[in-house]
Amino acid sequence: MTVKAGLKNMVLKGVNLSIGYKLHGGKVLHLQKELNMELRAGELVCLVGPNGSGKSTLIRTLAGLQKPLSGSVILDGYDISAMKVPEKSQLLGIILTERNTVDNITVFEIVSMGRYNYTNWLGTIREQDRKKISKAIYLVGLHGFENRFFGSLSDGEKQRTFIAKTLASEASILLLDEPIAQLDIPNRVEIMTFLKKLTHISDYSVLVSTHELDIALKIADKIWLIIPGDKMLIGTPDEVIKSGYLDELFGNELISFK
Amino acid sequence: MSKKYHTTLISLLIVAVICLFFLDIILGSVTIPMRHIINILFSRTDNKGWEYIIMQLRLPRALVALFAGAGLSVAGLMMQTLFRNPLAGPYVLGISSGAGLGVAIYTMLSGIIGTGAGFIISKLNYLGQVTSAIFGAVVILIIVISIVPKVKDSVSLLIVGIMFGSLATAVISVLQFFSTPQLVQKFALWTMGSLGDVNWDQHMILSIIVITGFAVAIFLIKPMNALLLGESNAVTTGIEIKKTRYLIIISSSLIAGGLTAFTGPVAFIGIAIPHIVRMLFNSSNHKITIPMSAICGAALLLICDIISQVPGRSIVLPINVLTALFGAPVVIWIIIGKKNLRTSF
Amino acid sequence: MYKLALSILIIPIFISCISDNKNLNSDAHLLAGESTVRYAKGFDIIDYGKFKYVVVKDPWKKAENLFSYIISDHLQSDEEIPDTADFFVNLPVEDVAVMSSSGIGMLCILDERDLIGSATNPELIYDSVLYQRHKRGNIIDLGETNQFNIEYIIDNSPDLVFKYIYGSVEAKDIIIKNAGIPVAYNLEYMETHPLGRAEWLKYTAAFFNKLDLADSIFRQIEENYKQISEPAKNKKVKPSVLDGSIYNGVWYAAGGKSYQAILYEDAGADYYWKDNNETGSNAISFEYVIENQLEADYWIGASTGNMAELLNIESRYKFLKSFRNNNVFHYGERINPSGGLDYFESGVVRPDIVLKDLISIFHPDLVDPGYKPIYICRIK
């Protein structure tokens, strides 16, 4: 790998990140300290770790939705805290666990929200927007669902609608917080496989937090394993399995990874 | 829902508003023959009294009904979107109580220190009332906003709003001790609501306030649509949440507070109309709901105003009584009829 | 807030009138131009010969004058008329709309009741002649005093409207004014002397060219008042008085500088708030009343005419000594079938009678043995 290529590939990077929350009375809750990680183009990374280890907080911090306690997040070469909301959202597609969406809004309307930063003040959908929206809907396999109401969709279809929305936004970095937690097993595999496909076909970088260890180990290019009270372990699934930490952290839940 | 259905419905509603507007001018306590009304509206007439009734009483009042119905509904819609709460509205959230408290303080102080000063200062007098109402509305809305993150579900917010209403009532009761029965009564009359107290001069102020608030609302259509995805999703979509939130607060309290100052609190229009619109059009898209709430709200308030005048009789019913008769059942229907309150609008 | 509003609206607006003023009318022999305002602080009448300039002063004392009127029977081409007046009234005034009970009382005493063509709450008028006219449907009903029907007023287009004003001009007033209908505001209730209130009769009379009559009537009233108050004021033993009643949870008692306080003093009573500086009313809690006036001899101005009803309003009234001794009074001796009280109608112009009524309670020895109060009655 050349230096130039490496620079180009490092699309999202955390430098000496400490994550957590400032509490009332000046106290600080540290979830993780001094994390260093980078997400490269064309890479599917799964963020795993025990419950409460700060997976969601890390995603929110990397997405610039929450300030790190210290350290910085570099997006496309710039410090994310200095970037404006529209700039960020053109690069980053973020799907959080929040499902507070109204029921009587159509799939098309939600996906068209992905064009938010490209449309005029009234949000008028032009022909080029319509093409991108249709393409995104087609990619996630919701073709024909355009006028269905969000409230009538299954959980898997809802998740795909939101993925389509981020695809329509032309963001090349996708951060997904627990996208498959609510789904049944066939849907889980299908969504993860689809995300993997995205990294292959068009150099998308995808970061997925999940507690589905088996799927993560099978599909991810790289695993970010949060070890409570310690640094983060970064490596390929094989490397992570060999490290032995999985048994230590998830031993009760899983038989063995060796 | 087909495009054709929407277009038909929209044209029907627009025609209905126009018809109701003229009906509101035609019907009133004093019966004026149709022939004379047309003469008055399009040329001149020999009956000065009737001309005055049409041009100085019914026309401005019908316009106030139009503006207030449209404005309150849009303000209610904006608050429902902002709070993600189907029960939000200027009245329920205590915004009107805030405006009322502002006016109560103003009215009762004015009686003690006196702002009487005849007709020259009476215009200023009205500005004072408007300012105090808007100020009261903004204060309550800011307090509600600061409480919202702490109470996530709609019922709690509703209770908070009711509490603000009671709080305002309590403060007003305390104010009674520093006032006279006449002024307490004067304020009580204000709380019954009245569309007929706005003359052409005040109309200027009222229209500027409502049109400004309305213009902001139209510019907020896009971010408000994003807010339908939920607040976090809206942020990741690219809306500047703080700016949007403040603009919604400012424009909705400008509309609600400004209108309340002139008409007194008009109950339930703001909460009920957005639901009726969403039901009629089966959509939450603000490109539809903003203009259609305005039209439906105007229509409903015009109907209420026509009834409140009790055509042919000397009685004038308080407008609030009628809006409550229409609005309260809608609110009950929302509460018992919907499976999931949080996402069903 | 809603409840508050409703409960206040239920409070009736009392409108009513006296008809037996023949003895006063008979001895009118005053010289023209002698009309000077002596007790009332709220208005002034300046006679310019061709027209009369009437000023209503601001009782809230923010500006000097609240309203001004130019009253004349030949206004059309006169360049000397100051253009500062709020209202121009052309004489003769032939159709009057009355929205104030005191306005009715004054018109009746001036014998101009025939000019009343419309009124708010006409069912509350006490004056028997007017009440009969209302019963026959000959008085246009303008609706509730507080929510009068403005369309009826405009359509009816009276020459003059009599109306109360509280604190500031209402929006509807501006509409009436703009329709070219002059409004004569009744502000006599802000006067601090009972004779000052009665003197507003002159103000009313100015709109009907009856100043001389008003003057003579007022002189008679003044004379009666002074004559009867003299011995009462000199009484050594002064019974204590509790004033007012509970309205909306607050006890409103007349202030120490109000006309009621002066009436009590002139009737030879000891009023609790006599050293107080309030010209209107004091809003106090019931607890305060219990603490300070539990032992008051008389309670004047209760809200209804029935002991049981009073107890219904506030059961703790029974602790008051005046209540236990059946010394509770209210101004309901003259009441019409709908509950309209003459006290608010003719009573405003007849402080001499009101005073005599009070003296008959506090010092019965000072009035004729068979005297029956006109306005006030003991609650049973």
GROMACS .gro file of C-alpha atoms in nm, chain C:
model
  380
  604MET     CA    1  -5.881   3.015   3.399
  605TYR     CA    2  -6.193   2.898   3.227
  606LYS     CA    3  -6.365   2.835   3.554
  607LEU     CA    4  -6.266   3.176   3.676
  608ALA     CA    5  -6.410   3.334   3.366
  609LEU     CA    6  -6.739   3.148   3.397
  610SER     CA    7  -6.785   3.218   3.764
  611ILE     CA    8  -6.733   3.587   3.705
  612LEU     CA    9  -6.977   3.599   3.420
  613ILE     CA   10  -7.244   3.454   3.641
  614ILE     CA   11  -7.220   3.757   3.867
  615PRO     CA   12  -7.515   3.962   3.747
  616ILE     CA   13  -7.478   4.318   3.644
  617PHE     CA   14  -7.734   4.502   3.843
  618ILE     CA   15  -7.932   4.761   3.663
  619SER     CA   16  -8.233   4.939   3.808
  620CYS     CA   17  -8.441   5.305   3.893
  621ILE     CA   18  -8.652   5.526   4.107
  622SER     CA   19  -8.971   5.697   4.001
  623ASP     CA   20  -9.089   5.906   4.294
  624ASN     CA   21  -8.887   6.224   4.255
  625LYS     CA   22  -9.172   6.467   4.216
  626ASN     CA   23  -9.090   6.660   4.529
  627LEU     CA   24  -8.746   6.737   4.390
  628ASN     CA   25  -8.865   6.843   4.049
  629SER     CA   26  -9.116   7.088   4.190
  630ASP     CA   27  -8.881   7.340   4.348
  631ALA     CA   28  -8.650   7.405   4.054
  632HIS     CA   29  -8.568   7.774   4.069
  633LEU     CA   30  -8.199   7.802   3.999
  634LEU     CA   31  -8.042   8.072   3.789
  635ALA     CA   32  -7.889   7.968   3.459
  636GLY     CA   33  -7.509   7.960   3.434
  637GLU     CA   34  -7.466   7.897   3.804
  638SER     CA   35  -7.383   7.532   3.749
  639THR     CA   36  -7.056   7.465   3.923
  640VAL     CA   37  -6.920   7.125   4.010
  641ARG     CA   38  -6.836   7.109   4.378
  642TYR     CA   39  -6.802   6.752   4.496
  643ALA     CA   40  -6.727   6.551   4.185
  644LYS     CA   41  -6.363   6.545   4.077
  645GLY     CA   42  -6.416   6.346   3.761
  646PHE     CA   43  -6.581   6.594   3.525
  647ASP     CA   44  -6.620   6.957   3.447
  648ILE     CA   45  -6.865   7.156   3.243
  649ILE     CA   46  -6.762   7.478   3.076
  650ASP     CA   47  -7.032   7.684   2.919
  651TYR     CA   48  -6.916   7.868   2.607
  652GLY     CA   49  -7.261   7.998   2.533
  653LYS     CA   50  -7.294   7.846   2.188
  654PHE     CA   51  -7.185   7.512   2.313
  655LYS     CA   52  -7.096   7.333   2.629
  656TYR     CA   53  -6.757   7.175   2.672
  657VAL     CA   54  -6.767   6.873   2.899
  658VAL     CA   55  -6.449   6.710   3.019
  659VAL     CA   56  -6.420   6.371   3.186
  660LYS     CA   57  -6.100   6.363   3.385
  661ASP     CA   58  -5.885   6.059   3.424
  662PRO     CA   59  -5.948   5.912   3.769
  663TRP     CA   60  -5.636   5.702   3.728
  664LYS     CA   61  -5.445   6.028   3.689
  665LYS     CA   62  -5.215   5.941   3.411
  666ALA     CA   63  -5.329   6.209   3.175
  667GLU     CA   64  -5.528   6.515   3.260
  668ASN     CA   65  -5.840   6.451   3.054
  669LEU     CA   66  -5.983   6.120   2.953
  670PHE     CA   67  -6.265   6.233   2.725
  671SER     CA   68  -6.402   6.559   2.605
  672TYR     CA   69  -6.744   6.641   2.466
  673ILE     CA   70  -6.878   6.935   2.276
  674ILE     CA   71  -7.254   6.959   2.321
  675SER     CA   72  -7.451   7.201   2.111
  676ASP     CA   73  -7.770   7.235   1.913
  677HIS     CA   74  -7.611   7.433   1.630
  678LEU     CA   75  -7.275   7.275   1.551
  679GLN     CA   76  -7.281   7.274   1.174
  680SER     CA   77  -7.085   7.585   1.069
  681ASP     CA   78  -6.904   7.696   1.378
  682GLU     CA   79  -6.535   7.774   1.350
  683GLU     CA   80  -6.492   7.873   1.716
  684ILE     CA   81  -6.542   7.519   1.833
  685PRO     CA   82  -6.217   7.366   1.958
  686ASP     CA   83  -6.142   7.060   1.750
  687THR     CA   84  -5.993   6.871   2.038
  688ALA     CA   85  -6.309   6.704   2.160
  689ASP     CA   86  -6.345   6.327   2.139
  690PHE     CA   87  -6.719   6.348   2.084
  691PHE     CA   88  -6.954   6.598   1.931
  692VAL     CA   89  -7.308   6.569   2.054
  693ASN     CA   90  -7.584   6.737   1.860
  694LEU     CA   91  -7.887   6.840   2.059
  695PRO     CA   92  -8.152   6.736   2.096
  696VAL     CA   93  -8.057   6.383   2.193
  697GLU     CA   94  -8.368   6.181   2.123
  698ASP     CA   95  -8.260   5.818   2.137
  699VAL     CA   96  -8.037   5.691   2.413
  700ALA     CA   97  -7.877   5.350   2.461
  701VAL     CA   98  -7.800   5.278   2.824
  702MET     CA   99  -7.542   5.026   2.933
  703SER     CA  100  -7.497   5.152   3.285
  704SER     CA  101  -7.741   5.120   3.574
  705SER     CA  102  -7.641   5.461   3.708
  706GLY     CA  103  -7.719   5.606   3.366
  707ILE     CA  104  -8.075   5.475   3.396
  708GLY     CA  105  -8.107   5.612   3.748
  709MET     CA  106  -7.996   5.957   3.637
  710LEU     CA  107  -8.216   5.969   3.328
  711CYS     CA  108  -8.515   5.871   3.539
  712ILE     CA  109  -8.452   6.145   3.792
  713LEU     CA  110  -8.410   6.394   3.507
  714ASP     CA  111  -8.743   6.266   3.374
  715GLU     CA  112  -8.588   6.164   3.044
  716ARG     CA  113  -8.669   5.796   3.067
  717ASP     CA  114  -8.877   5.819   2.751
  718LEU     CA  115  -8.560   5.874   2.549
  719ILE     CA  116  -8.422   5.532   2.641
  720GLY     CA  117  -8.467   5.326   2.327
  721SER     CA  118  -8.227   5.044   2.399
  722ALA     CA  119  -8.043   4.898   2.696
  723THR     CA  120  -7.822   4.610   2.792
  724ASN     CA  121  -7.981   4.366   3.036
  725PRO     CA  122  -8.315   4.555   3.026
  726GLU     CA  123  -8.467   4.282   3.242
  727LEU     CA  124  -8.261   4.415   3.533
  728ILE     CA  125  -8.408   4.767   3.515
  729TYR     CA  126  -8.584   4.852   3.843
  730ASP     CA  127  -8.771   5.164   3.733
  731SER     CA  128  -9.127   5.039   3.703
  732VAL     CA  129  -9.217   5.246   3.398
  733LEU     CA  130  -8.910   5.130   3.204
  734TYR     CA  131  -8.953   4.775   3.326
  735GLN     CA  132  -9.308   4.769   3.192
  736ARG     CA  133  -9.185   4.909   2.863
  737HIS     CA  134  -8.926   4.633   2.849
  738LYS     CA  135  -9.195   4.376   2.927
  739ARG     CA  136  -9.399   4.504   2.637
  740GLY     CA  137  -9.093   4.469   2.418
  741ASN     CA  138  -9.048   4.840   2.362
  742ILE     CA  139  -8.686   4.858   2.472
  743ILE     CA  140  -8.434   4.707   2.235
  744ASP     CA  141  -8.232   4.441   2.416
  745LEU     CA  142  -7.862   4.498   2.348
  746GLY     CA  143  -7.756   4.175   2.516
  747GLU     CA  144  -7.531   4.133   2.817
  748THR     CA  145  -7.369   4.447   2.949
  749ASN     CA  146  -7.027   4.287   2.928
  750GLN     CA  147  -7.083   4.134   2.587
  751PHE     CA  148  -7.324   4.378   2.435
  752ASN     CA  149  -7.434   4.327   2.079
  753ILE     CA  150  -7.243   4.582   1.882
  754GLU     CA  151  -7.432   4.518   1.560
  755TYR     CA  152  -7.757   4.612   1.732
  756ILE     CA  153  -7.606   4.935   1.854
  757ILE     CA  154  -7.477   5.030   1.511
  758ASP     CA  155  -7.801   4.927   1.343
  759ASN     CA  156  -8.006   5.112   1.598
  760SER     CA  157  -7.770   5.410   1.581
  761PRO     CA  158  -7.872   5.595   1.900
  762ASP     CA  159  -7.783   5.961   1.951
  763LEU     CA  160  -7.592   5.880   2.268
  764VAL     CA  161  -7.467   5.579   2.461
  765PHE     CA  162  -7.419   5.571   2.838
  766LYS     CA  163  -7.157   5.321   2.939
  767TYR     CA  164  -6.913   5.230   3.214
  768ILE     CA  165  -6.539   5.211   3.155
  769TYR     CA  166  -6.287   5.018   3.361
  770GLY     CA  167  -5.921   5.109   3.339
  771SER     CA  168  -5.901   5.157   2.967
  772VAL     CA  169  -6.107   5.204   2.654
  773GLU     CA  170  -6.236   4.878   2.511
  774ALA     CA  171  -6.198   4.776   2.151
  775LYS     CA  172  -6.575   4.788   2.103
  776ASP     CA  173  -6.584   5.147   2.227
  777ILE     CA  174  -6.351   5.248   1.947
  778ILE     CA  175  -6.582   5.078   1.700
  779ILE     CA  176  -6.886   5.266   1.837
  780LYS     CA  177  -6.695   5.594   1.830
  781ASN     CA  178  -6.583   5.535   1.473
  782ALA     CA  179  -6.943   5.471   1.375
  783GLY     CA  180  -7.010   5.830   1.478
  784ILE     CA  181  -7.209   5.741   1.789
  785PRO     CA  182  -7.102   5.946   2.092
  786VAL     CA  183  -7.041   5.757   2.415
  787ALA     CA  184  -7.100   5.929   2.748
  788TYR     CA  185  -6.887   5.741   2.997
  789ASN     CA  186  -7.014   5.686   3.348
  790LEU     CA  187  -6.722   5.723   3.582
  791GLU     CA  188  -6.915   5.834   3.888
  792TYR     CA  189  -6.820   5.508   4.056
  793MET     CA  190  -6.464   5.639   4.085
  794GLU     CA  191  -6.577   5.939   4.291
  795THR     CA  192  -6.471   5.931   4.652
  796HIS     CA  193  -6.760   6.128   4.800
  797PRO     CA  194  -7.121   6.010   4.788
  798LEU     CA  195  -7.230   6.359   4.686
  799GLY     CA  196  -6.962   6.355   4.418
  800ARG     CA  197  -7.125   6.047   4.269
  801ALA     CA  198  -7.465   6.213   4.280
  802GLU     CA  199  -7.326   6.526   4.121
  803TRP     CA  200  -7.268   6.334   3.800
  804LEU     CA  201  -7.635   6.402   3.750
  805LYS     CA  202  -7.515   6.737   3.613
  806TYR     CA  203  -7.289   6.560   3.368
  807THR     CA  204  -7.581   6.353   3.244
  808ALA     CA  205  -7.806   6.657   3.233
  809ALA     CA  206  -7.559   6.843   3.011
  810PHE     CA  207  -7.645   6.606   2.727
  811PHE     CA  208  -8.014   6.700   2.754
  812ASN     CA  209  -7.991   7.072   2.820
  813LYS     CA  210  -8.126   7.016   3.169
  814LEU     CA  211  -7.841   7.155   3.375
  815ASP     CA  212  -8.070   7.387   3.572
  816LEU     CA  213  -8.295   7.105   3.673
  817ALA     CA  214  -7.995   6.891   3.769
  818ASP     CA  215  -7.855   7.175   3.972
  819SER     CA  216  -8.171   7.220   4.172
  820ILE     CA  217  -8.214   6.850   4.229
  821PHE     CA  218  -7.857   6.820   4.343
  822ARG     CA  219  -7.887   7.115   4.580
  823GLN     CA  220  -8.186   6.950   4.739
  824ILE     CA  221  -8.001   6.621   4.775
  825GLU     CA  222  -7.700   6.797   4.922
  826GLU     CA  223  -7.915   6.983   5.172
  827ASN     CA  224  -8.099   6.667   5.275
  828TYR     CA  225  -7.768   6.487   5.313
  829LYS     CA  226  -7.608   6.751   5.535
  830GLN     CA  227  -7.915   6.794   5.743
  831ILE     CA  228  -7.945   6.430   5.828
  832SER     CA  229  -7.575   6.359   5.875
  833GLU     CA  230  -7.520   6.640   6.128
  834PRO     CA  231  -7.677   6.472   6.435
  835ALA     CA  232  -7.547   6.130   6.335
  836LYS     CA  233  -7.187   6.248   6.308
  837ASN     CA  234  -7.209   6.397   6.655
  838LYS     CA  235  -7.317   6.074   6.819
  839LYS     CA  236  -7.073   5.965   7.088
  840VAL     CA  237  -7.137   5.594   7.063
  841LYS     CA  238  -7.047   5.468   6.718
  842PRO     CA  239  -7.131   5.110   6.623
  843SER     CA  240  -6.860   4.921   6.432
  844VAL     CA  241  -6.918   4.825   6.070
  845LEU     CA  242  -6.799   4.542   5.853
  846ASP     CA  243  -6.825   4.620   5.482
  847GLY     CA  244  -6.822   4.419   5.164
  848SER     CA  245  -6.842   4.053   5.074
  849ILE     CA  246  -6.658   3.764   4.919
  850TYR     CA  247  -6.626   3.769   4.544
  851ASN     CA  248  -6.429   3.492   4.379
  852GLY     CA  249  -6.261   3.396   4.704
  853VAL     CA  250  -6.149   3.747   4.787
  854TRP     CA  251  -6.317   3.977   5.038
  855TYR     CA  252  -6.353   4.321   4.889
  856ALA     CA  253  -6.406   4.591   5.151
  857ALA     CA  254  -6.450   4.958   5.073
  858GLY     CA  255  -6.132   5.160   5.120
  859GLY     CA  256  -6.093   5.428   5.386
  860LYS     CA  257  -6.111   5.708   5.133
  861SER     CA  258  -6.405   5.564   4.939
  862TYR     CA  259  -6.757   5.703   4.926
  863GLN     CA  260  -6.879   5.414   5.142
  864ALA     CA  261  -6.634   5.501   5.416
  865ILE     CA  262  -6.761   5.860   5.406
  866LEU     CA  263  -7.120   5.735   5.425
  867TYR     CA  264  -7.036   5.527   5.731
  868GLU     CA  265  -6.866   5.823   5.895
  869ASP     CA  266  -7.154   6.055   5.811
  870ALA     CA  267  -7.399   5.798   5.944
  871GLY     CA  268  -7.217   5.795   6.277
  872ALA     CA  269  -7.056   5.454   6.247
  873ASP     CA  270  -6.706   5.337   6.316
  874TYR     CA  271  -6.564   5.185   6.000
  875TYR     CA  272  -6.270   4.952   6.042
  876TRP     CA  273  -6.081   5.084   5.738
  877LYS     CA  274  -6.140   5.453   5.815
  878ASP     CA  275  -5.767   5.533   5.833
  879ASN     CA  276  -5.688   5.343   5.519
  880ASN     CA  277  -5.589   5.545   5.211
  881GLU     CA  278  -5.756   5.334   4.946
  882THR     CA  279  -6.023   5.510   4.740
  883GLY     CA  280  -6.153   5.193   4.578
  884SER     CA  281  -6.170   4.866   4.763
  885ASN     CA  282  -5.933   4.661   4.973
  886ALA     CA  283  -5.889   4.302   4.863
  887ILE     CA  284  -5.839   4.100   5.177
  888SER     CA  285  -5.863   3.742   5.287
  889PHE     CA  286  -6.150   3.608   5.491
  890GLU     CA  287  -5.901   3.521   5.762
  891TYR     CA  288  -5.814   3.886   5.797
  892VAL     CA  289  -6.181   3.970   5.833
  893ILE     CA  290  -6.220   3.706   6.103
  894GLU     CA  291  -5.917   3.831   6.287
  895ASN     CA  292  -6.007   4.198   6.286
  896GLN     CA  293  -6.379   4.234   6.242
  897LEU     CA  294  -6.523   3.928   6.407
  898GLU     CA  295  -6.697   4.147   6.664
  899ALA     CA  296  -6.823   4.418   6.428
  900ASP     CA  297  -7.179   4.521   6.518
  901TYR     CA  298  -7.316   4.549   6.165
  902TRP     CA  299  -7.232   4.393   5.833
  903ILE     CA  300  -7.335   4.609   5.540
  904GLY     CA  301  -7.326   4.505   5.177
  905ALA     CA  302  -7.360   4.126   5.184
  906SER     CA  303  -7.397   3.970   4.841
  907THR     CA  304  -7.746   3.817   4.870
  908GLY     CA  305  -8.063   3.871   5.062
  909ASN     CA  306  -8.089   3.536   5.232
  910MET     CA  307  -7.906   3.402   5.537
  911ALA     CA  308  -7.913   3.042   5.419
  912GLU     CA  309  -7.775   3.143   5.082
  913LEU     CA  310  -7.495   3.336   5.250
  914LEU     CA  311  -7.402   3.029   5.453
  915ASN     CA  312  -7.396   2.833   5.132
  916ILE     CA  313  -7.142   3.072   4.986
  917GLU     CA  314  -6.925   3.066   5.298
  918SER     CA  315  -7.023   2.860   5.598
  919ARG     CA  316  -6.775   3.038   5.821
  920TYR     CA  317  -6.985   3.354   5.803
  921LYS     CA  318  -7.158   3.213   6.109
  922PHE     CA  319  -6.860   3.309   6.323
  923LEU     CA  320  -6.921   3.678   6.262
  924LYS     CA  321  -7.096   3.852   6.551
  925SER     CA  322  -7.302   4.059   6.307
  926PHE     CA  323  -7.417   3.737   6.144
  927ARG     CA  324  -7.510   3.570   6.473
  928ASN     CA  325  -7.705   3.876   6.584
  929ASN     CA  326  -7.892   3.903   6.256
  930ASN     CA  327  -7.733   4.237   6.182
  931VAL     CA  328  -7.649   4.164   5.820
  932PHE     CA  329  -7.775   4.404   5.556
  933HIS     CA  330  -7.778   4.424   5.184
  934TYR     CA  331  -7.907   4.676   4.934
  935GLY     CA  332  -8.192   4.460   4.816
  936GLU     CA  333  -8.496   4.635   4.957
  937ARG     CA  334  -8.592   4.739   4.606
  938ILE     CA  335  -8.539   4.449   4.377
  939ASN     CA  336  -8.711   4.368   4.049
  940PRO     CA  337  -8.831   4.018   3.948
  941SER     CA  338  -8.503   3.945   3.764
  942GLY     CA  339  -8.288   4.059   4.055
  943GLY     CA  340  -8.209   4.414   3.942
  944LEU     CA  341  -8.136   4.642   4.238
  945ASP     CA  342  -8.253   4.999   4.257
  946TYR     CA  343  -7.952   5.076   4.478
  947PHE     CA  344  -7.729   5.062   4.170
  948GLU     CA  345  -7.981   5.263   3.972
  949SER     CA  346  -8.138   5.552   4.157
  950GLY     CA  347  -7.928   5.486   4.467
  951VAL     CA  348  -7.628   5.637   4.296
  952VAL     CA  349  -7.803   5.974   4.275
  953ARG     CA  350  -7.972   5.957   4.613
  954PRO     CA  351  -7.692   5.942   4.872
  955ASP     CA  352  -7.926   6.131   5.108
  956ILE     CA  353  -8.162   5.835   5.111
  957VAL     CA  354  -7.879   5.585   5.140
  958LEU     CA  355  -7.743   5.781   5.433
  959LYS     CA  356  -8.082   5.792   5.600
  960ASP     CA  357  -8.114   5.416   5.553
  961LEU     CA  358  -7.778   5.364   5.721
  962ILE     CA  359  -7.862   5.601   6.008
  963SER     CA  360  -8.185   5.412   6.064
  964ILE     CA  361  -7.971   5.107   6.131
  965PHE     CA  362  -7.692   5.264   6.336
  966HIS     CA  363  -7.896   5.524   6.522
  967PRO     CA  364  -8.267   5.443   6.495
  968ASP     CA  365  -8.346   5.723   6.739
  969LEU     CA  366  -8.247   5.983   6.477
  970VAL     CA  367  -8.514   5.889   6.222
  971ASP     CA  368  -8.893   5.885   6.239
  972PRO     CA  369  -9.012   5.586   6.439
  973GLY     CA  370  -9.193   5.435   6.144
  974TYR     CA  371  -8.910   5.489   5.890
  975LYS     CA  372  -8.872   5.206   5.646
  976PRO     CA  373  -8.540   5.199   5.461
  977ILE     CA  374  -8.563   5.252   5.085
  978TYR     CA  375  -8.260   5.062   4.960
  979ILE     CA  376  -8.121   4.861   5.245
  980CYS     CA  377  -8.280   4.563   5.411
  981ARG     CA  378  -8.198   4.332   5.694
  982ILE     CA  379  -8.119   3.984   5.573
  983LYS     CA  380  -8.342   3.715   5.718
   0.00000   0.00000   0.00000
